[in-house]
Coordinates of C-alpha atoms in Angstrom, one line a residue:
M1 CA -7.6 2.8 16.4
S2 CA -11.2 4.0 15.8
T3 CA -13.0 3.3 12.6
Q4 CA -13.7 7.0 12.4
T5 CA -10.0 7.8 12.4
E6 CA -9.4 5.2 9.7
Q7 CA -12.2 6.4 7.5
A8 CA -11.1 10.1 7.8
L9 CA -7.6 9.2 6.7
L10 CA -8.9 7.1 3.8
D11 CA -11.2 9.9 2.7
S12 CA -8.3 12.3 2.5
I13 CA -6.4 10.2 0.0
P14 CA -6.6 11.5 -3.6
T15 CA -8.3 9.1 -6.0
G16 CA -6.8 10.4 -9.2
L17 CA -3.6 10.0 -11.1
F18 CA -0.9 12.7 -10.5
I19 CA 0.3 14.0 -13.8
G20 CA 1.9 17.3 -14.5
G21 CA 1.2 18.5 -11.0
Q22 CA -2.5 17.8 -11.1
W23 CA -4.7 15.0 -9.7
I24 CA -6.8 13.9 -12.6
D25 CA -9.0 11.1 -13.8
G26 CA -7.6 8.5 -16.1
E27 CA -8.3 8.6 -19.8
T28 CA -11.2 6.2 -19.7
G29 CA -12.5 7.0 -16.2
G30 CA -11.8 3.5 -15.1
T31 CA -11.2 2.6 -11.5
F32 CA -10.1 -0.3 -9.3
D33 CA -10.6 -1.2 -5.6
V34 CA -8.0 -1.4 -2.9
Q35 CA -8.8 -3.9 -0.1
D36 CA -7.8 -4.4 3.5
P37 CA -6.3 -8.0 3.5
A38 CA -7.2 -8.4 7.2
T39 CA -10.9 -8.1 6.4
G40 CA -11.3 -8.3 2.7
T41 CA -13.3 -5.1 2.6
V42 CA -12.8 -2.3 0.0
I43 CA -11.1 0.7 1.6
R44 CA -10.7 3.0 -1.4
T45 CA -11.6 3.1 -5.1
I46 CA -9.1 4.9 -7.2
A47 CA -8.3 5.8 -10.8
D48 CA -7.0 3.1 -13.1
A49 CA -4.4 4.3 -15.5
T50 CA -4.3 3.2 -19.1
P51 CA -1.2 2.9 -21.3
A52 CA -2.1 6.3 -22.8
D53 CA -2.1 7.8 -19.2
G54 CA 1.3 6.4 -18.7
I55 CA 2.6 8.2 -21.8
R56 CA 0.9 11.4 -20.6
A57 CA 2.9 11.0 -17.4
L58 CA 6.1 10.5 -19.3
D59 CA 5.3 13.6 -21.4
A60 CA 5.1 15.6 -18.2
A61 CA 8.3 14.1 -16.8
V62 CA 10.1 14.9 -20.1
A63 CA 8.8 18.4 -20.2
A64 CA 10.0 19.1 -16.6
Q65 CA 13.4 17.4 -17.0
D66 CA 15.6 20.2 -18.3
E67 CA 14.4 22.8 -15.7
W68 CA 14.6 20.3 -12.9
A69 CA 18.2 19.3 -13.9
A70 CA 19.1 23.0 -14.0
T71 CA 17.6 23.6 -10.6
A72 CA 20.2 24.5 -8.0
P73 CA 21.3 21.4 -5.9
R74 CA 20.5 23.4 -2.8
V75 CA 16.9 23.9 -3.9
R76 CA 16.5 20.2 -4.7
S77 CA 18.0 19.5 -1.3
E78 CA 15.6 21.8 0.6
I79 CA 12.6 20.3 -1.1
L80 CA 13.7 16.8 0.0
R81 CA 14.3 18.0 3.5
T82 CA 10.9 19.7 3.6
A83 CA 9.4 16.4 2.4
F84 CA 11.2 14.6 5.3
D85 CA 9.8 17.1 7.8
L86 CA 6.3 16.6 6.4
V87 CA 6.7 12.8 6.7
Q88 CA 7.5 13.3 10.4
E89 CA 4.4 15.4 10.8
H90 CA 2.3 12.7 9.1
K91 CA 4.1 9.6 10.4
E92 CA 1.0 8.2 12.2
D93 CA -1.1 8.7 9.0
L94 CA 1.5 7.0 6.9
A95 CA 1.8 4.1 9.3
L96 CA -1.9 3.6 9.7
L97 CA -2.4 3.7 5.9
M98 CA 0.2 1.0 5.3
T99 CA -1.4 -1.2 8.0
L100 CA -4.8 -0.8 6.3
E101 CA -3.8 -1.6 2.8
M102 CA -0.9 -4.0 3.4
G103 CA -1.7 -5.6 6.7
K104 CA 1.6 -5.2 8.7
P105 CA 1.3 -4.5 12.4
L106 CA 1.1 -0.9 13.2
A107 CA 4.4 -1.0 15.2
E108 CA 6.2 -2.3 12.1
A109 CA 4.5 0.3 9.9
R110 CA 5.8 3.0 12.2
G111 CA 9.3 1.5 11.7
E112 CA 8.9 1.7 8.0
V113 CA 8.0 5.3 8.2
V114 CA 11.3 6.0 10.1
Y115 CA 13.3 3.9 7.6
G116 CA 11.7 5.3 4.5
G117 CA 11.9 8.8 5.7
E118 CA 15.6 8.5 6.2
F119 CA 16.1 8.2 2.4
L120 CA 14.6 11.7 2.0
R121 CA 17.0 13.1 4.7
W122 CA 20.0 11.2 3.4
F123 CA 19.6 12.2 -0.2
S124 CA 18.7 15.8 0.7
E125 CA 22.3 15.9 2.0
E126 CA 23.7 14.1 -1.0
A127 CA 22.1 16.4 -3.5
V128 CA 24.7 19.1 -2.7
R129 CA 27.6 16.8 -2.8
I130 CA 27.5 15.6 -6.4
S131 CA 31.0 16.3 -7.6
G132 CA 33.6 15.5 -10.4
R133 CA 37.3 15.9 -10.8
Y134 CA 39.8 18.0 -12.7
G135 CA 43.4 17.3 -13.5
I136 CA 46.1 17.2 -16.2
N137 CA 46.3 14.1 -18.3
P138 CA 49.4 11.8 -18.0
E139 CA 50.9 13.2 -21.3
G140 CA 50.6 16.8 -20.1
T141 CA 48.8 17.8 -23.3
G142 CA 45.4 18.6 -21.8
H143 CA 43.2 19.1 -18.8
M144 CA 40.6 16.5 -18.0
V145 CA 37.3 17.5 -16.6
V146 CA 35.0 14.8 -15.3
S147 CA 31.5 15.8 -14.4
Q148 CA 28.2 14.2 -13.4
R149 CA 24.9 14.8 -15.2
P150 CA 21.4 13.5 -14.4
V151 CA 20.5 10.4 -16.4
G152 CA 17.1 11.8 -17.3
P153 CA 13.4 10.8 -17.0
S154 CA 13.1 7.6 -14.9
F155 CA 10.4 5.0 -14.5
F156 CA 9.9 3.2 -11.2
V157 CA 7.9 0.1 -10.6
T158 CA 7.5 -0.6 -6.8
P159 CA 6.3 -3.6 -4.8
W160 CA 3.4 -3.9 -2.4
N161 CA 5.3 -5.1 0.7
F162 CA 7.1 -1.9 1.7
P163 CA 4.9 0.7 0.0
F164 CA 6.5 3.8 1.6
A165 CA 10.1 2.8 1.8
M166 CA 10.3 1.5 -1.7
A167 CA 8.9 4.8 -3.0
T168 CA 11.3 7.0 -1.1
R169 CA 14.3 4.7 -1.8
K170 CA 13.8 5.4 -5.5
I171 CA 12.3 8.8 -5.7
A172 CA 14.7 10.5 -3.2
P173 CA 18.0 9.8 -5.1
A174 CA 16.4 10.5 -8.5
L175 CA 15.3 14.0 -7.3
A176 CA 18.6 14.7 -5.7
A177 CA 20.4 13.9 -8.9
G178 CA 18.1 16.0 -11.0
C179 CA 16.0 13.4 -12.6
T180 CA 12.2 13.5 -13.2
V181 CA 10.1 10.5 -12.4
V182 CA 7.1 8.4 -13.4
I183 CA 6.2 5.9 -10.7
K184 CA 3.8 3.0 -10.9
P185 CA 2.9 1.9 -7.4
P186 CA 1.6 -1.6 -6.9
A187 CA -2.2 -2.2 -7.4
L188 CA -2.4 -4.0 -4.1
T189 CA -1.0 -1.1 -2.0
P190 CA -1.0 2.2 -4.0
L191 CA -2.5 4.5 -1.4
T192 CA 0.7 5.0 0.6
T193 CA 2.6 6.2 -2.5
I194 CA -0.3 8.5 -3.5
F195 CA -0.3 10.0 0.0
F196 CA 3.5 10.4 0.0
V197 CA 3.5 12.2 -3.4
S198 CA 0.8 14.5 -2.1
L199 CA 3.3 15.5 0.6
L200 CA 6.0 16.1 -2.0
E201 CA 3.5 18.4 -3.7
K202 CA 3.1 20.3 -0.4
A203 CA 6.9 20.4 -0.1
G204 CA 7.1 22.6 -3.2
L205 CA 8.1 20.0 -5.8
P206 CA 7.5 21.6 -9.3
A207 CA 4.8 20.2 -11.5
G208 CA 5.8 17.2 -13.7
V209 CA 8.9 16.3 -11.6
V210 CA 7.1 13.3 -10.1
N211 CA 4.1 11.7 -11.7
V212 CA 2.0 8.8 -10.3
V213 CA 0.1 6.3 -12.5
Q214 CA -1.5 3.5 -10.5
T215 CA -3.1 0.7 -12.6
S216 CA -4.6 -2.7 -12.3
K217 CA -2.8 -3.7 -15.6
S218 CA 0.8 -3.3 -14.8
S219 CA 2.5 -4.8 -17.8
A220 CA 0.2 -3.1 -20.3
L221 CA 1.0 0.3 -18.8
S222 CA 4.7 -0.3 -18.3
A223 CA 5.6 -1.7 -21.8
P224 CA 5.0 1.5 -23.8
I225 CA 6.8 3.7 -21.2
I226 CA 9.8 1.4 -21.3
A227 CA 9.8 1.4 -25.1
D228 CA 9.6 5.2 -25.4
P229 CA 13.0 6.5 -26.5
R230 CA 12.7 9.5 -24.2
L231 CA 13.0 7.3 -21.1
R232 CA 16.5 6.9 -19.8
K233 CA 16.2 4.9 -16.6
L234 CA 14.2 2.0 -15.2
S235 CA 14.2 0.9 -11.6
F236 CA 12.2 -2.1 -10.4
T237 CA 11.8 -4.0 -7.1
G238 CA 10.0 -7.3 -7.3
S239 CA 10.4 -10.9 -8.4
T240 CA 13.3 -12.1 -10.5
E241 CA 10.9 -13.5 -13.0
V242 CA 9.3 -10.1 -13.7
G243 CA 12.7 -8.5 -13.5
R244 CA 14.1 -10.6 -16.3
K245 CA 11.3 -9.5 -18.6
L246 CA 11.7 -5.8 -17.7
I247 CA 15.5 -6.1 -18.3
A248 CA 14.8 -7.6 -21.8
Q249 CA 12.4 -4.7 -22.6
A250 CA 14.9 -2.1 -21.3
A251 CA 17.6 -3.6 -23.5
E252 CA 15.9 -2.3 -26.6
G253 CA 16.5 1.3 -25.5
V254 CA 19.8 0.5 -23.8
L255 CA 18.3 1.9 -20.6
R256 CA 20.1 2.3 -17.3
V257 CA 18.5 -0.3 -15.0
S258 CA 18.4 -0.9 -11.3
M259 CA 16.9 -4.2 -10.3
E260 CA 16.3 -5.3 -6.7
L261 CA 14.9 -8.8 -7.3
G262 CA 14.2 -12.0 -5.4
G263 CA 16.0 -13.4 -2.4
N264 CA 16.6 -16.7 -0.7
A265 CA 18.5 -15.5 2.3
P266 CA 20.5 -18.0 4.4
F267 CA 20.6 -17.6 8.2
V268 CA 23.6 -19.5 9.4
V269 CA 24.0 -20.3 13.1
F270 CA 27.4 -21.8 14.1
D271 CA 27.9 -23.9 17.2
D272 CA 29.8 -21.0 18.9
A273 CA 26.9 -18.5 18.3
D274 CA 25.3 -16.6 21.2
L275 CA 21.9 -18.3 20.9
D276 CA 20.1 -15.4 22.6
K277 CA 21.4 -13.1 19.8
A278 CA 20.6 -15.7 17.2
V279 CA 17.0 -16.2 18.3
E280 CA 16.4 -12.5 18.4
G281 CA 18.0 -12.1 15.0
A282 CA 15.9 -15.0 13.7
L283 CA 12.7 -13.5 14.8
A284 CA 13.6 -10.1 13.2
A285 CA 14.9 -11.6 10.0
K286 CA 12.0 -14.0 9.5
F287 CA 8.8 -12.5 10.9
R288 CA 9.3 -8.8 10.2
N289 CA 6.6 -7.8 7.7
I290 CA 5.0 -11.2 8.3
G291 CA 7.9 -12.8 6.4
Q292 CA 6.9 -10.8 3.2
A293 CA 10.3 -9.3 2.5
C294 CA 13.0 -10.1 -0.1
T295 CA 15.5 -9.7 2.8
A296 CA 13.6 -12.2 5.0
A297 CA 15.6 -15.2 6.2
N298 CA 14.5 -18.1 4.1
R299 CA 16.8 -21.0 5.0
F300 CA 17.9 -21.5 8.6
I301 CA 21.2 -23.4 8.4
V302 CA 22.0 -24.4 12.0
H303 CA 24.9 -26.4 13.4
K304 CA 23.6 -29.8 14.5
D305 CA 25.0 -29.4 18.0
V306 CA 22.8 -26.3 18.7
A307 CA 19.9 -26.9 16.3
G308 CA 17.7 -28.6 18.9
E309 CA 18.1 -25.7 21.4
F310 CA 17.7 -23.1 18.8
A311 CA 14.5 -24.7 17.5
K312 CA 13.1 -25.0 21.0
R313 CA 13.7 -21.3 21.8
V314 CA 12.4 -20.1 18.5
T315 CA 9.3 -22.2 18.9
E316 CA 8.5 -20.9 22.3
R317 CA 8.6 -17.4 21.0
V318 CA 6.6 -18.2 17.9
N319 CA 3.9 -19.9 20.0
G320 CA 3.4 -16.6 21.8
M321 CA 2.9 -14.5 18.7
K322 CA -0.5 -12.8 18.5
I323 CA -2.3 -13.1 15.1
G324 CA -4.7 -10.4 14.0
R325 CA -5.4 -7.2 12.2
G326 CA -2.4 -4.9 12.4
T327 CA -4.3 -2.2 14.1
E328 CA -5.0 -4.4 17.2
E329 CA -2.8 -4.0 20.3
G330 CA 0.0 -6.5 20.6
V331 CA -0.4 -8.1 17.1
A332 CA 2.8 -9.6 15.8
I333 CA 1.5 -11.5 12.7
G334 CA -0.9 -9.7 10.4
P335 CA -2.5 -11.1 7.2
L336 CA -0.6 -12.1 4.2
I337 CA -1.3 -9.9 1.2
D338 CA -3.8 -12.2 -0.5
A339 CA -5.2 -15.8 -0.8
D340 CA -2.5 -16.8 -3.2
A341 CA 0.2 -16.0 -0.7
V342 CA -1.6 -18.1 1.9
A343 CA -1.9 -21.0 -0.5
K344 CA 1.8 -20.8 -1.4
A345 CA 2.9 -20.9 2.2
G346 CA 0.7 -23.9 2.8
E347 CA 2.0 -25.8 -0.2
L348 CA 5.6 -25.3 0.8
V349 CA 5.0 -26.4 4.4
D350 CA 3.0 -29.5 3.3
E351 CA 5.7 -30.5 0.8
A352 CA 8.5 -30.1 3.4
V353 CA 6.5 -32.2 6.0
G354 CA 5.8 -34.8 3.3
R355 CA 9.5 -35.1 2.7
G356 CA 10.2 -35.7 6.4
A357 CA 10.4 -32.3 8.1
T358 CA 9.0 -32.0 11.6
L359 CA 6.3 -29.4 12.3
L360 CA 7.0 -27.7 15.7
A361 CA 4.5 -24.8 15.4
G362 CA 1.7 -23.5 13.2
G363 CA 1.5 -25.1 9.8
K364 CA -1.9 -24.0 8.5
A365 CA -4.1 -21.1 7.3
V366 CA -6.3 -19.4 9.9
E367 CA -10.0 -19.9 9.3
G368 CA -12.3 -17.0 9.1
T369 CA -12.1 -13.5 7.6
G370 CA -8.9 -12.3 6.1
T371 CA -5.8 -14.0 4.6
F372 CA -3.9 -15.2 7.7
Y373 CA -1.3 -18.0 8.0
E374 CA -0.1 -19.2 11.3
P375 CA 3.6 -18.4 12.2
T376 CA 5.3 -21.7 11.6
V377 CA 8.5 -23.5 12.6
L378 CA 9.8 -26.6 10.8
T379 CA 12.9 -28.5 11.7
D380 CA 14.8 -31.4 10.1
V381 CA 14.0 -30.0 6.6
V382 CA 15.4 -32.4 4.0
A383 CA 17.7 -31.2 1.2
G384 CA 15.8 -30.8 -2.0
S385 CA 12.6 -29.5 -0.3
A386 CA 11.0 -26.7 -2.3
I387 CA 11.0 -24.5 0.8
L388 CA 14.8 -24.4 0.6
R389 CA 14.8 -23.3 -3.0
E390 CA 11.8 -21.0 -3.3
E391 CA 11.2 -17.6 -1.7
I392 CA 8.6 -18.3 1.0
F393 CA 7.2 -14.8 1.5
G394 CA 5.4 -15.8 4.6
P395 CA 5.8 -16.5 8.3
V396 CA 7.5 -19.9 8.0
L397 CA 10.9 -20.6 9.6
A398 CA 12.5 -23.7 8.1
I399 CA 15.6 -25.3 9.8
A400 CA 18.2 -27.5 8.2
T401 CA 21.4 -28.6 9.8
F402 CA 25.1 -28.7 9.0
E403 CA 28.3 -30.1 10.6
T404 CA 31.3 -28.2 9.1
E405 CA 32.1 -24.7 8.1
D406 CA 32.7 -25.7 4.5
E407 CA 29.3 -27.4 4.4
A408 CA 27.6 -24.3 5.8
V409 CA 29.2 -22.1 3.1
H410 CA 28.1 -24.6 0.4
L411 CA 24.6 -24.7 1.7
A412 CA 24.4 -20.9 2.0
N413 CA 25.7 -20.3 -1.5
D414 CA 23.6 -23.1 -3.1
T415 CA 21.0 -20.8 -4.7
E416 CA 20.6 -18.7 -7.8
Y417 CA 20.0 -15.7 -5.5
G418 CA 22.4 -13.5 -3.5
L419 CA 20.6 -10.6 -1.9
V420 CA 21.4 -10.9 1.8
S421 CA 22.9 -13.4 4.2
Y422 CA 22.8 -13.6 8.0
V423 CA 25.6 -15.2 10.1
F424 CA 25.8 -15.8 13.8
T425 CA 29.2 -16.7 15.3
E426 CA 31.3 -15.3 18.2
N427 CA 34.5 -16.2 16.3
L428 CA 35.9 -13.0 14.7
Q429 CA 38.0 -14.9 12.2
R430 CA 35.1 -17.1 11.1
G431 CA 33.0 -14.0 10.7
Q432 CA 35.6 -12.5 8.4
R433 CA 35.8 -15.7 6.4
M434 CA 32.0 -15.6 5.9
I435 CA 32.2 -12.0 4.7
D436 CA 34.8 -13.2 2.1
K437 CA 33.1 -16.5 1.1
L438 CA 29.3 -15.9 1.0
E439 CA 28.0 -14.9 -2.4
T440 CA 25.8 -12.0 -1.3
G441 CA 25.2 -8.3 -1.8
M442 CA 24.6 -7.7 1.9
M443 CA 25.4 -9.5 5.1
G444 CA 24.3 -9.3 8.7
L445 CA 26.9 -10.5 11.2
N446 CA 25.2 -11.3 14.5
V447 CA 22.2 -9.1 13.5
G448 CA 18.9 -9.8 11.8
V449 CA 18.1 -6.5 10.1
V450 CA 20.7 -4.8 7.9
S451 CA 18.9 -2.1 5.9
N452 CA 19.9 1.5 6.4
A453 CA 19.5 4.6 4.2
A454 CA 23.2 5.3 4.5
A455 CA 24.2 1.8 3.2
P456 CA 24.1 0.4 -0.3
F457 CA 21.1 -2.0 -0.7
G458 CA 21.3 -4.6 -3.5
G459 CA 22.3 -8.1 -4.5
V460 CA 24.4 -10.3 -6.7
K461 CA 23.6 -13.2 -9.0
Q462 CA 19.8 -13.3 -9.8
S463 CA 19.0 -11.0 -7.0
G464 CA 19.6 -8.0 -9.2
V465 CA 21.9 -5.2 -10.3
G466 CA 22.6 -1.8 -9.0
R467 CA 22.4 -0.3 -5.5
E468 CA 19.9 1.8 -3.6
G469 CA 20.9 3.9 -0.6
G470 CA 24.3 5.0 0.6
F471 CA 26.8 7.1 -1.4
E472 CA 26.3 4.6 -4.2
G473 CA 22.6 5.2 -4.5
I474 CA 22.7 8.6 -6.2
H475 CA 25.2 7.4 -8.8
E476 CA 22.5 5.2 -10.3
Y477 CA 20.9 8.4 -11.5
L478 CA 24.0 10.2 -12.8
S479 CA 25.9 9.8 -16.0
T480 CA 29.6 10.6 -16.3
K481 CA 30.8 13.2 -18.8
Y482 CA 34.5 13.6 -19.7
T483 CA 35.8 16.7 -21.4
L484 CA 39.4 17.3 -22.6
I485 CA 40.7 20.9 -22.7
P486 CA 44.0 21.2 -24.5
V487 CA 46.9 22.9 -22.8
S488 CA 47.3 26.3 -24.4

């Protein structure tokens, strides 16, 4: 990828806020820099929204709400479908942009464009299928009409690790349902969202229906928007710690909330597992997005009889992973998002080794430019190690062992989180038992990646509330109205 191509793309990205259908400067004219984590260089300087700008964006969303809600479902559907088509036309631009601002390898960024685009296509089809029901009540005294209405103006706070898919996963169902939007993209990776919303504009989205307010001061901007009585919905993807605070703020206005929060995914390998499948699944579940995913396998719980062979095969593959800038050919491990992420991975590995874990590969930061950490494999991780409790968010594969099925279930469920679990077994009955017993919102059975636009994404326990994607996703943006018509 030439530097001229990169620069031309970056130069095409709007630098302003998008409010009421216009790209404008922030109230104070403030700006902040976006950096490439592979090099540390500034790649774009953009407008920095103030709390007042956030309220201006909400003003625009409120002003557009009634007309957008009254827009024919087919029209909303066609705009989303046109946006999907535009994404396909610009898929290389979107992929490169994600690699530049977030660091993931270009091949993975292309995969995210495919995944994220599918939310536009899926919800373009769901927009025309919003329905209710009609029938006589049990007493025979009246007719019951149950209908669905858009919730209303919605505020989205998205994370830096999947800057395209997290925007489409929230915006698409909201638009399909007839809700207007204010979105605050992450300060670390705002450019992809800005570019995507420029495509929505080209797709014919009316002014004010989607508004973008990027900022370097997230909580200061978010608080007054959440407190505004005109807001009716809050959706957040990020850490459980921040999610708890936002839920508390949303409670004041009794807002509808969708929260996709932290994860601590177990990856359970039984002694009857197909180890070839398990190794491939492990590499996908752990090292996709450089391990920076809430769905990343965090705790590898492997039967003691196959743990040695599993660790050997995984280590061989990890030792062959190329580290580098995501635009380089063959790179499997790009940079972590910032120096804090590198430090956290190092601390977790060092603590685990200090407790008795064995280091089989990696285990340290890469010297030089950028924020890189070696892909790492640990085995014999001791119970109580921080790496088994905390979300790693880095390319570190930590293996602990078990002996019985009950022990595996206990270890898998021994966490406050419950977003996703992975299980590898060739025993159909055991697989069914795991579906029933594991405390998780999603599960991969003999597969290491589960996300799909047609499936409900979300967790249980402290991994959040609500679902994104699937038939369930649009209902997060609809309220149910019941009307009784007396029998004449």
